[in-house]
Amino acid sequence: RLKEIMASDSNPNLLLRVTVESGGCHGFQYLMSLTSATSVSTDDDTVFEAADGTGAKVVMDEPSLELLKGSKIDYTMELIGSQFKVVGNPAATSSCGCGTSFDIKS
Protein backbone atom coordinates (compact mmCIF):
# COMPACT_ATOMS: atom_id res chain seq x y z
CA ARG A 1 0.00 0.00 0.00
CA LEU A 2 2.85 2.38 0.74
CA LYS A 3 4.10 2.01 -2.83
CA GLU A 4 0.64 3.03 -4.10
CA ILE A 5 0.67 6.13 -1.88
CA MET A 6 4.14 7.03 -3.16
CA ALA A 7 2.88 6.73 -6.75
CA SER A 8 -0.35 8.68 -6.21
CA ASP A 9 1.59 11.51 -4.52
CA SER A 10 4.28 11.36 -7.25
CA ASN A 11 6.83 11.21 -4.44
CA PRO A 12 9.19 8.21 -4.43
CA ASN A 13 10.86 9.60 -1.29
CA LEU A 14 7.93 8.98 1.09
CA LEU A 15 8.48 6.81 4.13
CA LEU A 16 6.11 5.59 6.82
CA ARG A 17 7.27 6.90 10.20
CA VAL A 18 6.21 4.76 13.15
CA THR A 19 6.63 6.34 16.57
CA VAL A 20 5.72 5.24 20.08
CA GLU A 21 4.74 7.94 22.54
CA SER A 22 3.65 7.92 26.14
CA GLY A 23 -0.12 8.21 26.40
CA GLY A 24 -3.26 6.47 25.25
CA CYS A 25 -5.51 4.36 27.42
CA HIS A 26 -2.82 1.68 28.07
CA GLY A 27 0.32 3.77 28.66
CA PHE A 28 1.85 3.94 25.17
CA GLN A 29 0.41 4.72 21.77
CA TYR A 30 1.47 4.09 18.18
CA LEU A 31 1.66 7.13 15.90
CA MET A 32 2.04 6.75 12.15
CA SER A 33 2.71 9.44 9.59
CA LEU A 34 4.13 9.85 6.13
CA THR A 35 7.44 11.65 6.01
CA SER A 36 10.02 12.62 3.44
CA ALA A 37 13.43 10.96 3.19
CA THR A 38 14.99 14.39 3.82
CA SER A 39 13.54 14.46 7.35
CA VAL A 40 15.24 11.21 8.39
CA SER A 41 18.07 11.65 10.88
CA THR A 42 21.06 9.42 10.15
CA ASP A 43 21.98 9.65 13.85
CA ASP A 44 18.62 8.96 15.49
CA ASP A 45 16.54 6.97 12.98
CA THR A 46 16.63 3.46 11.54
CA VAL A 47 15.16 2.83 8.08
CA PHE A 48 13.78 -0.54 7.00
CA GLU A 49 13.10 -1.33 3.35
CA ALA A 50 10.53 -3.91 2.25
CA ALA A 51 12.11 -7.13 1.03
CA ASP A 52 9.58 -7.41 -1.82
CA GLY A 53 11.39 -4.89 -4.04
CA THR A 54 8.61 -2.25 -3.92
CA GLY A 55 10.91 0.39 -2.42
CA ALA A 56 8.54 0.88 0.52
CA LYS A 57 10.38 2.10 3.62
CA VAL A 58 9.54 2.41 7.30
CA VAL A 59 11.51 4.67 9.64
CA MET A 60 11.65 4.56 13.45
CA ASP A 61 13.52 6.50 16.08
CA GLU A 62 15.67 4.57 18.56
CA PRO A 63 13.30 4.66 21.58
CA SER A 64 10.37 3.50 19.42
CA LEU A 65 12.47 0.77 17.85
CA GLU A 66 13.22 -0.66 21.29
CA LEU A 67 9.48 -0.93 22.04
CA LEU A 68 8.63 -2.35 18.61
CA LYS A 69 11.35 -4.99 18.14
CA GLY A 70 9.83 -8.11 16.60
CA SER A 71 6.63 -6.34 15.50
CA LYS A 72 5.18 -6.19 12.02
CA ILE A 73 3.50 -3.32 10.19
CA ASP A 74 0.35 -4.28 8.32
CA TYR A 75 -2.21 -2.38 6.27
CA THR A 76 -5.81 -3.17 7.15
CA MET A 77 -9.03 -2.28 5.38
CA GLU A 78 -12.12 -2.41 7.58
CA LEU A 79 -15.61 -0.95 7.47
CA ILE A 80 -14.54 1.94 9.71
CA GLY A 81 -11.55 2.80 7.50
CA SER A 82 -8.13 1.77 6.29
CA GLN A 83 -4.90 2.18 8.20
CA PHE A 84 -1.37 1.02 8.79
CA LYS A 85 -1.25 -1.00 11.99
CA VAL A 86 1.38 -2.53 14.30
CA VAL A 87 0.70 -6.23 14.81
CA GLY A 88 2.36 -8.88 16.92
CA ASN A 89 4.30 -6.60 19.24
CA PRO A 90 6.11 -9.01 21.60
CA ALA A 91 6.71 -6.20 24.14
CA ALA A 92 2.96 -5.50 24.53
CA THR A 93 1.09 -7.22 27.34
CA SER A 94 -2.29 -5.69 26.53
CA SER A 95 -3.80 -3.23 24.09
CA CYS A 96 -6.96 -1.25 23.58
CA GLY A 97 -9.77 -2.34 21.29
CA CYS A 98 -8.70 -0.10 18.42
CA GLY A 99 -5.09 -1.32 18.61
CA THR A 100 -3.41 2.07 18.85
CA SER A 101 -2.58 1.95 22.56
CA PHE A 102 -0.66 -0.72 24.47
CA ASP A 103 0.99 -1.62 27.76
CA ILE A 104 4.46 -3.20 28.04
CA LYS A 105 5.98 -5.94 30.15
CA SER A 106 7.74 -4.49 33.19
PDB file of C-alpha atoms in Angstrom, residues 28-82:
ATOM      1  CA  PHE A  28       1.853   3.940  25.170  1.00  0.00           C
ATOM      2  CA  GLN A  29       0.411   4.718  21.767  1.00  0.00           C
ATOM      3  CA  TYR A  30       1.468   4.093  18.182  1.00  0.00           C
ATOM      4  CA  LEU A  31       1.660   7.127  15.903  1.00  0.00           C
ATOM      5  CA  MET A  32       2.039   6.754  12.154  1.00  0.00           C
ATOM      6  CA  SER A  33       2.707   9.441   9.594  1.00  0.00           C
ATOM      7  CA  LEU A  34       4.133   9.849   6.130  1.00  0.00           C
ATOM      8  CA  THR A  35       7.442  11.654   6.014  1.00  0.00           C
ATOM      9  CA  SER A  36      10.024  12.623   3.441  1.00  0.00           C
ATOM     10  CA  ALA A  37      13.429  10.957   3.186  1.00  0.00           C
ATOM     11  CA  THR A  38      14.990  14.385   3.823  1.00  0.00           C
ATOM     12  CA  SER A  39      13.538  14.456   7.353  1.00  0.00           C
ATOM     13  CA  VAL A  40      15.236  11.207   8.388  1.00  0.00           C
ATOM     14  CA  SER A  41      18.071  11.648  10.877  1.00  0.00           C
ATOM     15  CA  THR A  42      21.057   9.422  10.155  1.00  0.00           C
ATOM     16  CA  ASP A  43      21.984   9.651  13.850  1.00  0.00           C
ATOM     17  CA  ASP A  44      18.620   8.959  15.491  1.00  0.00           C
ATOM     18  CA  ASP A  45      16.541   6.972  12.979  1.00  0.00           C
ATOM     19  CA  THR A  46      16.628   3.461  11.542  1.00  0.00           C
ATOM     20  CA  VAL A  47      15.157   2.835   8.083  1.00  0.00           C
ATOM     21  CA  PHE A  48      13.785  -0.544   7.001  1.00  0.00           C
ATOM     22  CA  GLU A  49      13.105  -1.330   3.349  1.00  0.00           C
ATOM     23  CA  ALA A  50      10.526  -3.906   2.245  1.00  0.00           C
ATOM     24  CA  ALA A  51      12.106  -7.125   1.027  1.00  0.00           C
ATOM     25  CA  ASP A  52       9.577  -7.409  -1.818  1.00  0.00           C
ATOM     26  CA  GLY A  53      11.387  -4.890  -4.035  1.00  0.00           C
ATOM     27  CA  THR A  54       8.614  -2.248  -3.916  1.00  0.00           C
ATOM     28  CA  GLY A  55      10.910   0.390  -2.423  1.00  0.00           C
ATOM     29  CA  ALA A  56       8.538   0.882   0.515  1.00  0.00           C
ATOM     30  CA  LYS A  57      10.384   2.100   3.615  1.00  0.00           C
ATOM     31  CA  VAL A  58       9.536   2.409   7.297  1.00  0.00           C
ATOM     32  CA  VAL A  59      11.505   4.671   9.635  1.00  0.00           C
ATOM     33  CA  MET A  60      11.646   4.562  13.450  1.00  0.00           C
ATOM     34  CA  ASP A  61      13.521   6.504  16.078  1.00  0.00           C
ATOM     35  CA  GLU A  62      15.667   4.573  18.558  1.00  0.00           C
ATOM     36  CA  PRO A  63      13.301   4.665  21.584  1.00  0.00           C
ATOM     37  CA  SER A  64      10.366   3.505  19.420  1.00  0.00           C
ATOM     38  CA  LEU A  65      12.475   0.769  17.848  1.00  0.00           C
ATOM     39  CA  GLU A  66      13.219  -0.663  21.294  1.00  0.00           C
ATOM     40  CA  LEU A  67       9.480  -0.927  22.044  1.00  0.00           C
ATOM     41  CA  LEU A  68       8.629  -2.354  18.607  1.00  0.00           C
ATOM     42  CA  LYS A  69      11.354  -4.990  18.136  1.00  0.00           C
ATOM     43  CA  GLY A  70       9.833  -8.113  16.600  1.00  0.00           C
ATOM     44  CA  SER A  71       6.625  -6.342  15.504  1.00  0.00           C
ATOM     45  CA  LYS A  72       5.181  -6.189  12.018  1.00  0.00           C
ATOM     46  CA  ILE A  73       3.496  -3.321  10.194  1.00  0.00           C
ATOM     47  CA  ASP A  74       0.347  -4.276   8.315  1.00  0.00           C
ATOM     48  CA  TYR A  75      -2.212  -2.378   6.265  1.00  0.00           C
ATOM     49  CA  THR A  76      -5.811  -3.171   7.149  1.00  0.00           C
ATOM     50  CA  MET A  77      -9.032  -2.281   5.377  1.00  0.00           C
ATOM     51  CA  GLU A  78     -12.116  -2.408   7.581  1.00  0.00           C
ATOM     52  CA  LEU A  79     -15.605  -0.947   7.473  1.00  0.00           C
ATOM     53  CA  ILE A  80     -14.536   1.940   9.712  1.00  0.00           C
ATOM     54  CA  GLY A  81     -11.551   2.797   7.500  1.00  0.00           C
ATOM     55  CA  SER A  82      -8.127   1.766   6.291  1.00  0.00           C
TER      56      SER A  82
END
